[in-house]
Amino acid sequence: MKKLDKLIVREWITALIYSIVIVSVISLIIWPMKVKGRSMENTLYDNDYILVSKAITLITKYKQGDLVILCYEENGKVSRIVKRIIGLEGDHIQIIDSKVIRNGQILEENYVKGTTIGNIDLHVPKGNVFFLGDNRSLSKDSRILGCFNKSKIKGKVIIKL
């Protein structure tokens, strides 16, 4: 093999290795996800694509209103769901007459579809979050599943595609 051919092959191999490393790093930081179900309408719809960041959760704290990906196990199957954080540890969450109240303040939730059914009066435990879907009539959320430990949060939605 000629010296020039060896250099070209070496450059291709180097480029391939760099590409694999870059794709691997990006996939650890950001990944695409397809929304399944209608529990986040009118914000996200069934079959919408979103970009989720794992890294942003290491850099910034979660706040009320963030859309996050949560993992939970049910009947031996692990599910990923997208929901909105309503309360953080220590927050007093109430649902009274279809109104969501956080620390004594009624939340202005112009993104909500449907009626927020349920009577809730709780303080979010340390290290946990209280979450709801935007389509309250169809959402399986903290009203049913309870509060989740922050370790169940796998990423934060950064953009809808």
mmCIF file with all atom_site columns, C-alpha atoms in Angstrom:
data_model
loop_
_atom_site.group_PDB
_atom_site.id
_atom_site.type_symbol
_atom_site.label_atom_id
_atom_site.label_alt_id
_atom_site.label_comp_id
_atom_site.label_asym_id
_atom_site.label_entity_id
_atom_site.label_seq_id
_atom_site.pdbx_PDB_ins_code
_atom_site.Cartn_x
_atom_site.Cartn_y
_atom_site.Cartn_z
_atom_site.occupancy
_atom_site.B_iso_or_equiv
_atom_site.pdbx_formal_charge
_atom_site.auth_seq_id
_atom_site.auth_comp_id
_atom_site.auth_asym_id
_atom_site.auth_atom_id
_atom_site.pdbx_PDB_model_num
ATOM 1   C CA . MET A 1 1   ? 0.000   0.000  0.000  1.00 0.00 ? 1   MET A CA 1
ATOM 2   C CA . LYS A 1 2   ? 1.336   3.403  -0.902 1.00 0.00 ? 2   LYS A CA 1
ATOM 3   C CA . LYS A 1 3   ? 2.184   5.943  1.755  1.00 0.00 ? 3   LYS A CA 1
ATOM 4   C CA . LEU A 1 4   ? -0.580  8.284  0.489  1.00 0.00 ? 4   LEU A CA 1
ATOM 5   C CA . ASP A 1 5   ? -3.178  5.489  0.675  1.00 0.00 ? 5   ASP A CA 1
ATOM 6   C CA . LYS A 1 6   ? -2.130  4.702  4.273  1.00 0.00 ? 6   LYS A CA 1
ATOM 7   C CA . LEU A 1 7   ? -2.559  8.378  5.219  1.00 0.00 ? 7   LEU A CA 1
ATOM 8   C CA . ILE A 1 8   ? -6.042  8.484  3.688  1.00 0.00 ? 8   ILE A CA 1
ATOM 9   C CA . VAL A 1 9   ? -7.094  5.288  5.523  1.00 0.00 ? 9   VAL A CA 1
ATOM 10  C CA . ARG A 1 10  ? -5.682  6.662  8.798  1.00 0.00 ? 10  ARG A CA 1
ATOM 11  C CA . GLU A 1 11  ? -7.606  9.935  8.313  1.00 0.00 ? 11  GLU A CA 1
ATOM 12  C CA . TRP A 1 12  ? -10.848 8.039  7.663  1.00 0.00 ? 12  TRP A CA 1
ATOM 13  C CA . ILE A 1 13  ? -10.370 5.869  10.759 1.00 0.00 ? 13  ILE A CA 1
ATOM 14  C CA . THR A 1 14  ? -9.575  8.943  12.869 1.00 0.00 ? 14  THR A CA 1
ATOM 15  C CA . ALA A 1 15  ? -12.665 10.740 11.546 1.00 0.00 ? 15  ALA A CA 1
ATOM 16  C CA . LEU A 1 16  ? -14.819 7.693  12.295 1.00 0.00 ? 16  LEU A CA 1
ATOM 17  C CA . ILE A 1 17  ? -13.495 7.433  15.862 1.00 0.00 ? 17  ILE A CA 1
ATOM 18  C CA . TYR A 1 18  ? -14.099 11.149 16.485 1.00 0.00 ? 18  TYR A CA 1
ATOM 19  C CA . SER A 1 19  ? -17.620 10.819 15.077 1.00 0.00 ? 19  SER A CA 1
ATOM 20  C CA . ILE A 1 20  ? -18.426 7.901  17.365 1.00 0.00 ? 20  ILE A CA 1
ATOM 21  C CA . VAL A 1 21  ? -17.098 9.787  20.399 1.00 0.00 ? 21  VAL A CA 1
ATOM 22  C CA . ILE A 1 22  ? -19.048 12.962 19.533 1.00 0.00 ? 22  ILE A CA 1
ATOM 23  C CA . VAL A 1 23  ? -22.310 11.072 18.942 1.00 0.00 ? 23  VAL A CA 1
ATOM 24  C CA . SER A 1 24  ? -21.839 9.163  22.209 1.00 0.00 ? 24  SER A CA 1
ATOM 25  C CA . VAL A 1 25  ? -21.245 12.356 24.203 1.00 0.00 ? 25  VAL A CA 1
ATOM 26  C CA . ILE A 1 26  ? -24.226 14.108 22.624 1.00 0.00 ? 26  ILE A CA 1
ATOM 27  C CA . SER A 1 27  ? -26.488 11.119 23.347 1.00 0.00 ? 27  SER A CA 1
ATOM 28  C CA . LEU A 1 28  ? -25.501 11.346 27.011 1.00 0.00 ? 28  LEU A CA 1
ATOM 29  C CA . ILE A 1 29  ? -26.416 15.034 27.105 1.00 0.00 ? 29  ILE A CA 1
ATOM 30  C CA . ILE A 1 30  ? -29.458 15.291 24.810 1.00 0.00 ? 30  ILE A CA 1
ATOM 31  C CA . TRP A 1 31  ? -31.767 12.698 23.357 1.00 0.00 ? 31  TRP A CA 1
ATOM 32  C CA . PRO A 1 32  ? -34.952 12.806 21.259 1.00 0.00 ? 32  PRO A CA 1
ATOM 33  C CA . MET A 1 33  ? -38.156 11.300 22.590 1.00 0.00 ? 33  MET A CA 1
ATOM 34  C CA . LYS A 1 34  ? -41.563 10.693 21.080 1.00 0.00 ? 34  LYS A CA 1
ATOM 35  C CA . VAL A 1 35  ? -44.575 11.690 23.190 1.00 0.00 ? 35  VAL A CA 1
ATOM 36  C CA . LYS A 1 36  ? -47.019 8.845  23.710 1.00 0.00 ? 36  LYS A CA 1
ATOM 37  C CA . GLY A 1 37  ? -50.540 9.615  24.804 1.00 0.00 ? 37  GLY A CA 1
ATOM 38  C CA . ARG A 1 38  ? -52.666 12.689 25.331 1.00 0.00 ? 38  ARG A CA 1
ATOM 39  C CA . SER A 1 39  ? -51.920 13.525 28.975 1.00 0.00 ? 39  SER A CA 1
ATOM 40  C CA . MET A 1 40  ? -49.926 16.684 28.114 1.00 0.00 ? 40  MET A CA 1
ATOM 41  C CA . GLU A 1 41  ? -52.361 18.279 25.626 1.00 0.00 ? 41  GLU A CA 1
ATOM 42  C CA . ASN A 1 42  ? -52.491 21.286 24.840 1.00 0.00 ? 42  ASN A CA 1
ATOM 43  C CA . THR A 1 43  ? -48.744 21.625 25.376 1.00 0.00 ? 43  THR A CA 1
ATOM 44  C CA . LEU A 1 44  ? -47.563 18.367 23.822 1.00 0.00 ? 44  LEU A CA 1
ATOM 45  C CA . TYR A 1 45  ? -49.572 16.039 21.597 1.00 0.00 ? 45  TYR A CA 1
ATOM 46  C CA . ASP A 1 46  ? -49.432 12.324 20.909 1.00 0.00 ? 46  ASP A CA 1
ATOM 47  C CA . ASN A 1 47  ? -46.526 11.553 18.531 1.00 0.00 ? 47  ASN A CA 1
ATOM 48  C CA . ASP A 1 48  ? -44.830 14.951 19.032 1.00 0.00 ? 48  ASP A CA 1
ATOM 49  C CA . TYR A 1 49  ? -41.051 14.801 19.201 1.00 0.00 ? 49  TYR A CA 1
ATOM 50  C CA . ILE A 1 50  ? -39.182 16.536 22.000 1.00 0.00 ? 50  ILE A CA 1
ATOM 51  C CA . LEU A 1 51  ? -35.532 16.962 22.917 1.00 0.00 ? 51  LEU A CA 1
ATOM 52  C CA . VAL A 1 52  ? -34.679 16.003 26.451 1.00 0.00 ? 52  VAL A CA 1
ATOM 53  C CA . SER A 1 53  ? -31.541 17.050 28.305 1.00 0.00 ? 53  SER A CA 1
ATOM 54  C CA . LYS A 1 54  ? -29.965 14.916 30.977 1.00 0.00 ? 54  LYS A CA 1
ATOM 55  C CA . ALA A 1 55  ? -27.100 17.336 31.554 1.00 0.00 ? 55  ALA A CA 1
ATOM 56  C CA . ILE A 1 56  ? -29.246 20.392 32.287 1.00 0.00 ? 56  ILE A CA 1
ATOM 57  C CA . THR A 1 57  ? -30.570 18.602 35.350 1.00 0.00 ? 57  THR A CA 1
ATOM 58  C CA . LEU A 1 58  ? -27.042 18.455 36.714 1.00 0.00 ? 58  LEU A CA 1
ATOM 59  C CA . ILE A 1 59  ? -26.425 22.157 36.100 1.00 0.00 ? 59  ILE A CA 1
ATOM 60  C CA . THR A 1 60  ? -29.701 23.763 37.207 1.00 0.00 ? 60  THR A CA 1
ATOM 61  C CA . LYS A 1 61  ? -32.314 22.985 39.818 1.00 0.00 ? 61  LYS A CA 1
ATOM 62  C CA . TYR A 1 62  ? -35.797 21.943 38.888 1.00 0.00 ? 62  TYR A CA 1
ATOM 63  C CA . LYS A 1 63  ? -38.482 24.567 39.294 1.00 0.00 ? 63  LYS A CA 1
ATOM 64  C CA . GLN A 1 64  ? -42.243 24.661 39.320 1.00 0.00 ? 64  GLN A CA 1
ATOM 65  C CA . GLY A 1 65  ? -43.524 24.524 35.756 1.00 0.00 ? 65  GLY A CA 1
ATOM 66  C CA . ASP A 1 66  ? -40.649 22.491 34.272 1.00 0.00 ? 66  ASP A CA 1
ATOM 67  C CA . LEU A 1 67  ? -41.586 19.674 31.913 1.00 0.00 ? 67  LEU A CA 1
ATOM 68  C CA . VAL A 1 68  ? -39.663 16.570 32.897 1.00 0.00 ? 68  VAL A CA 1
ATOM 69  C CA . ILE A 1 69  ? -39.339 12.910 31.976 1.00 0.00 ? 69  ILE A CA 1
ATOM 70  C CA . LEU A 1 70  ? -40.113 10.601 34.876 1.00 0.00 ? 70  LEU A CA 1
ATOM 71  C CA . CYS A 1 71  ? -39.544 6.859  35.066 1.00 0.00 ? 71  CYS A CA 1
ATOM 72  C CA . TYR A 1 72  ? -41.631 4.466  37.085 1.00 0.00 ? 72  TYR A CA 1
ATOM 73  C CA . GLU A 1 73  ? -42.306 0.759  37.143 1.00 0.00 ? 73  GLU A CA 1
ATOM 74  C CA . GLU A 1 74  ? -45.794 -0.678 36.895 1.00 0.00 ? 74  GLU A CA 1
ATOM 75  C CA . ASN A 1 75  ? -46.654 -4.355 36.510 1.00 0.00 ? 75  ASN A CA 1
ATOM 76  C CA . GLY A 1 76  ? -42.994 -5.171 35.860 1.00 0.00 ? 76  GLY A CA 1
ATOM 77  C CA . LYS A 1 77  ? -42.750 -2.673 32.997 1.00 0.00 ? 77  LYS A CA 1
ATOM 78  C CA . VAL A 1 78  ? -40.683 0.529  33.170 1.00 0.00 ? 78  VAL A CA 1
ATOM 79  C CA . SER A 1 79  ? -42.488 3.527  31.709 1.00 0.00 ? 79  SER A CA 1
ATOM 80  C CA . ARG A 1 80  ? -41.233 6.991  30.808 1.00 0.00 ? 80  ARG A CA 1
ATOM 81  C CA . ILE A 1 81  ? -43.771 9.769  31.119 1.00 0.00 ? 81  ILE A CA 1
ATOM 82  C CA . VAL A 1 82  ? -43.592 13.495 30.512 1.00 0.00 ? 82  VAL A CA 1
ATOM 83  C CA . LYS A 1 83  ? -45.264 15.692 33.137 1.00 0.00 ? 83  LYS A CA 1
ATOM 84  C CA . ARG A 1 84  ? -45.134 19.201 34.581 1.00 0.00 ? 84  ARG A CA 1
ATOM 85  C CA . ILE A 1 85  ? -43.602 19.835 38.006 1.00 0.00 ? 85  ILE A CA 1
ATOM 86  C CA . ILE A 1 86  ? -46.167 21.550 40.200 1.00 0.00 ? 86  ILE A CA 1
ATOM 87  C CA . GLY A 1 87  ? -44.494 21.308 43.598 1.00 0.00 ? 87  GLY A CA 1
ATOM 88  C CA . LEU A 1 88  ? -41.009 20.807 44.997 1.00 0.00 ? 88  LEU A CA 1
ATOM 89  C CA . GLU A 1 89  ? -39.934 19.459 48.366 1.00 0.00 ? 89  GLU A CA 1
ATOM 90  C CA . GLY A 1 90  ? -41.535 21.346 51.230 1.00 0.00 ? 90  GLY A CA 1
ATOM 91  C CA . ASP A 1 91  ? -44.270 22.904 49.055 1.00 0.00 ? 91  ASP A CA 1
ATOM 92  C CA . HIS A 1 92  ? -47.833 22.727 50.338 1.00 0.00 ? 92  HIS A CA 1
ATOM 93  C CA . ILE A 1 93  ? -50.014 21.494 47.475 1.00 0.00 ? 93  ILE A CA 1
ATOM 94  C CA . GLN A 1 94  ? -53.779 21.578 47.545 1.00 0.00 ? 94  GLN A CA 1
ATOM 95  C CA . ILE A 1 95  ? -56.415 20.797 44.961 1.00 0.00 ? 95  ILE A CA 1
ATOM 96  C CA . ILE A 1 96  ? -59.723 22.317 45.992 1.00 0.00 ? 96  ILE A CA 1
ATOM 97  C CA . ASP A 1 97  ? -62.719 22.883 43.718 1.00 0.00 ? 97  ASP A CA 1
ATOM 98  C CA . SER A 1 98  ? -60.605 22.089 40.621 1.00 0.00 ? 98  SER A CA 1
ATOM 99  C CA . LYS A 1 99  ? -58.019 24.735 41.557 1.00 0.00 ? 99  LYS A CA 1
ATOM 100 C CA . VAL A 1 100 ? -54.368 23.872 42.164 1.00 0.00 ? 100 VAL A CA 1
ATOM 101 C CA . ILE A 1 101 ? -52.936 25.813 45.093 1.00 0.00 ? 101 ILE A CA 1
ATOM 102 C CA . ARG A 1 102 ? -49.202 25.927 45.822 1.00 0.00 ? 102 ARG A CA 1
ATOM 103 C CA . ASN A 1 103 ? -48.123 27.444 49.136 1.00 0.00 ? 103 ASN A CA 1
ATOM 104 C CA . GLY A 1 104 ? -51.420 29.298 49.470 1.00 0.00 ? 104 GLY A CA 1
ATOM 105 C CA . GLN A 1 105 ? -51.387 30.757 45.934 1.00 0.00 ? 105 GLN A CA 1
ATOM 106 C CA . ILE A 1 106 ? -53.786 29.593 43.230 1.00 0.00 ? 106 ILE A CA 1
ATOM 107 C CA . LEU A 1 107 ? -51.710 28.658 40.177 1.00 0.00 ? 107 LEU A CA 1
ATOM 108 C CA . GLU A 1 108 ? -52.479 30.410 36.910 1.00 0.00 ? 108 GLU A CA 1
ATOM 109 C CA . GLU A 1 109 ? -52.481 27.444 34.578 1.00 0.00 ? 109 GLU A CA 1
ATOM 110 C CA . ASN A 1 110 ? -53.426 28.662 31.123 1.00 0.00 ? 110 ASN A CA 1
ATOM 111 C CA . TYR A 1 111 ? -51.922 25.466 29.630 1.00 0.00 ? 111 TYR A CA 1
ATOM 112 C CA . VAL A 1 112 ? -54.444 23.135 31.324 1.00 0.00 ? 112 VAL A CA 1
ATOM 113 C CA . LYS A 1 113 ? -56.966 21.157 29.330 1.00 0.00 ? 113 LYS A CA 1
ATOM 114 C CA . GLY A 1 114 ? -59.895 19.650 31.208 1.00 0.00 ? 114 GLY A CA 1
ATOM 115 C CA . THR A 1 115 ? -60.766 19.828 34.876 1.00 0.00 ? 115 THR A CA 1
ATOM 116 C CA . THR A 1 116 ? -58.383 19.113 37.738 1.00 0.00 ? 116 THR A CA 1
ATOM 117 C CA . ILE A 1 117 ? -60.351 16.462 39.605 1.00 0.00 ? 117 ILE A CA 1
ATOM 118 C CA . GLY A 1 118 ? -59.403 15.403 43.099 1.00 0.00 ? 118 GLY A CA 1
ATOM 119 C CA . ASN A 1 119 ? -59.030 16.712 46.608 1.00 0.00 ? 119 ASN A CA 1
ATOM 120 C CA . ILE A 1 120 ? -55.392 16.930 47.633 1.00 0.00 ? 120 ILE A CA 1
ATOM 121 C CA . ASP A 1 121 ? -53.789 18.495 50.699 1.00 0.00 ? 121 ASP A CA 1
ATOM 122 C CA . LEU A 1 122 ? -50.160 17.514 51.171 1.00 0.00 ? 122 LEU A CA 1
ATOM 123 C CA . HIS A 1 123 ? -46.651 18.745 51.790 1.00 0.00 ? 123 HIS A CA 1
ATOM 124 C CA . VAL A 1 124 ? -44.190 17.437 49.213 1.00 0.00 ? 124 VAL A CA 1
ATOM 125 C CA . PRO A 1 125 ? -41.674 15.231 51.057 1.00 0.00 ? 125 PRO A CA 1
ATOM 126 C CA . LYS A 1 126 ? -37.966 16.003 51.067 1.00 0.00 ? 126 LYS A CA 1
ATOM 127 C CA . GLY A 1 127 ? -36.260 15.004 47.815 1.00 0.00 ? 127 GLY A CA 1
ATOM 128 C CA . ASN A 1 128 ? -39.582 14.619 45.978 1.00 0.00 ? 128 ASN A CA 1
ATOM 129 C CA . VAL A 1 129 ? -41.668 16.408 43.370 1.00 0.00 ? 129 VAL A CA 1
ATOM 130 C CA . PHE A 1 130 ? -45.421 16.649 42.811 1.00 0.00 ? 130 PHE A CA 1
ATOM 131 C CA . PHE A 1 131 ? -46.326 16.529 39.121 1.00 0.00 ? 131 PHE A CA 1
ATOM 132 C CA . LEU A 1 132 ? -49.425 16.810 36.949 1.00 0.00 ? 132 LEU A CA 1
ATOM 133 C CA . GLY A 1 133 ? -50.212 16.338 33.287 1.00 0.00 ? 133 GLY A CA 1
ATOM 134 C CA . ASP A 1 134 ? -51.635 19.305 31.406 1.00 0.00 ? 134 ASP A CA 1
ATOM 135 C CA . ASN A 1 135 ? -54.662 17.323 30.192 1.00 0.00 ? 135 ASN A CA 1
ATOM 136 C CA . ARG A 1 136 ? -55.997 16.785 33.688 1.00 0.00 ? 136 ARG A CA 1
ATOM 137 C CA . SER A 1 137 ? -58.921 14.588 32.646 1.00 0.00 ? 137 SER A CA 1
ATOM 138 C CA . LEU A 1 138 ? -56.617 11.967 31.084 1.00 0.00 ? 138 LEU A CA 1
ATOM 139 C CA . SER A 1 139 ? -53.417 12.276 33.099 1.00 0.00 ? 139 SER A CA 1
ATOM 140 C CA . LYS A 1 140 ? -51.983 9.618  35.375 1.00 0.00 ? 140 LYS A CA 1
ATOM 141 C CA . ASP A 1 141 ? -49.930 11.793 37.704 1.00 0.00 ? 141 ASP A CA 1
ATOM 142 C CA . SER A 1 142 ? -49.256 12.565 41.372 1.00 0.00 ? 142 SER A CA 1
ATOM 143 C CA . ARG A 1 143 ? -52.973 12.462 42.094 1.00 0.00 ? 143 ARG A CA 1
ATOM 144 C CA . ILE A 1 144 ? -52.763 8.706  41.409 1.00 0.00 ? 144 ILE A CA 1
ATOM 145 C CA . LEU A 1 145 ? -49.059 7.816  41.584 1.00 0.00 ? 145 LEU A CA 1
ATOM 146 C CA . GLY A 1 146 ? -48.096 10.081 44.494 1.00 0.00 ? 146 GLY A CA 1
ATOM 147 C CA . CYS A 1 147 ? -44.978 12.201 44.722 1.00 0.00 ? 147 CYS A CA 1
ATOM 148 C CA . PHE A 1 148 ? -41.820 10.908 43.041 1.00 0.00 ? 148 PHE A CA 1
ATOM 149 C CA . ASN A 1 149 ? -38.272 11.073 44.296 1.00 0.00 ? 149 ASN A CA 1
ATOM 150 C CA . LYS A 1 150 ? -36.093 13.372 42.167 1.00 0.00 ? 150 LYS A CA 1
ATOM 151 C CA . SER A 1 151 ? -33.998 10.329 41.243 1.00 0.00 ? 151 SER A CA 1
ATOM 152 C CA . LYS A 1 152 ? -36.946 9.227  39.061 1.00 0.00 ? 152 LYS A CA 1
ATOM 153 C CA . ILE A 1 153 ? -36.485 12.351 36.907 1.00 0.00 ? 153 ILE A CA 1
ATOM 154 C CA . LYS A 1 154 ? -34.430 11.318 33.881 1.00 0.00 ? 154 LYS A CA 1
ATOM 155 C CA . GLY A 1 155 ? -34.330 14.640 32.046 1.00 0.00 ? 155 GLY A CA 1
ATOM 156 C CA . LYS A 1 156 ? -35.878 17.991 31.334 1.00 0.00 ? 156 LYS A CA 1
ATOM 157 C CA . VAL A 1 157 ? -37.716 18.842 28.119 1.00 0.00 ? 157 VAL A CA 1
ATOM 158 C CA . ILE A 1 158 ? -35.762 21.589 26.371 1.00 0.00 ? 158 ILE A CA 1
ATOM 159 C CA . ILE A 1 159 ? -37.600 21.899 23.068 1.00 0.00 ? 159 ILE A CA 1
ATOM 160 C CA . LYS A 1 160 ? -40.567 20.574 21.121 1.00 0.00 ? 160 LYS A CA 1
ATOM 161 C CA . LEU A 1 161 ? -39.653 19.646 17.551 1.00 0.00 ? 161 LEU A CA 1
#
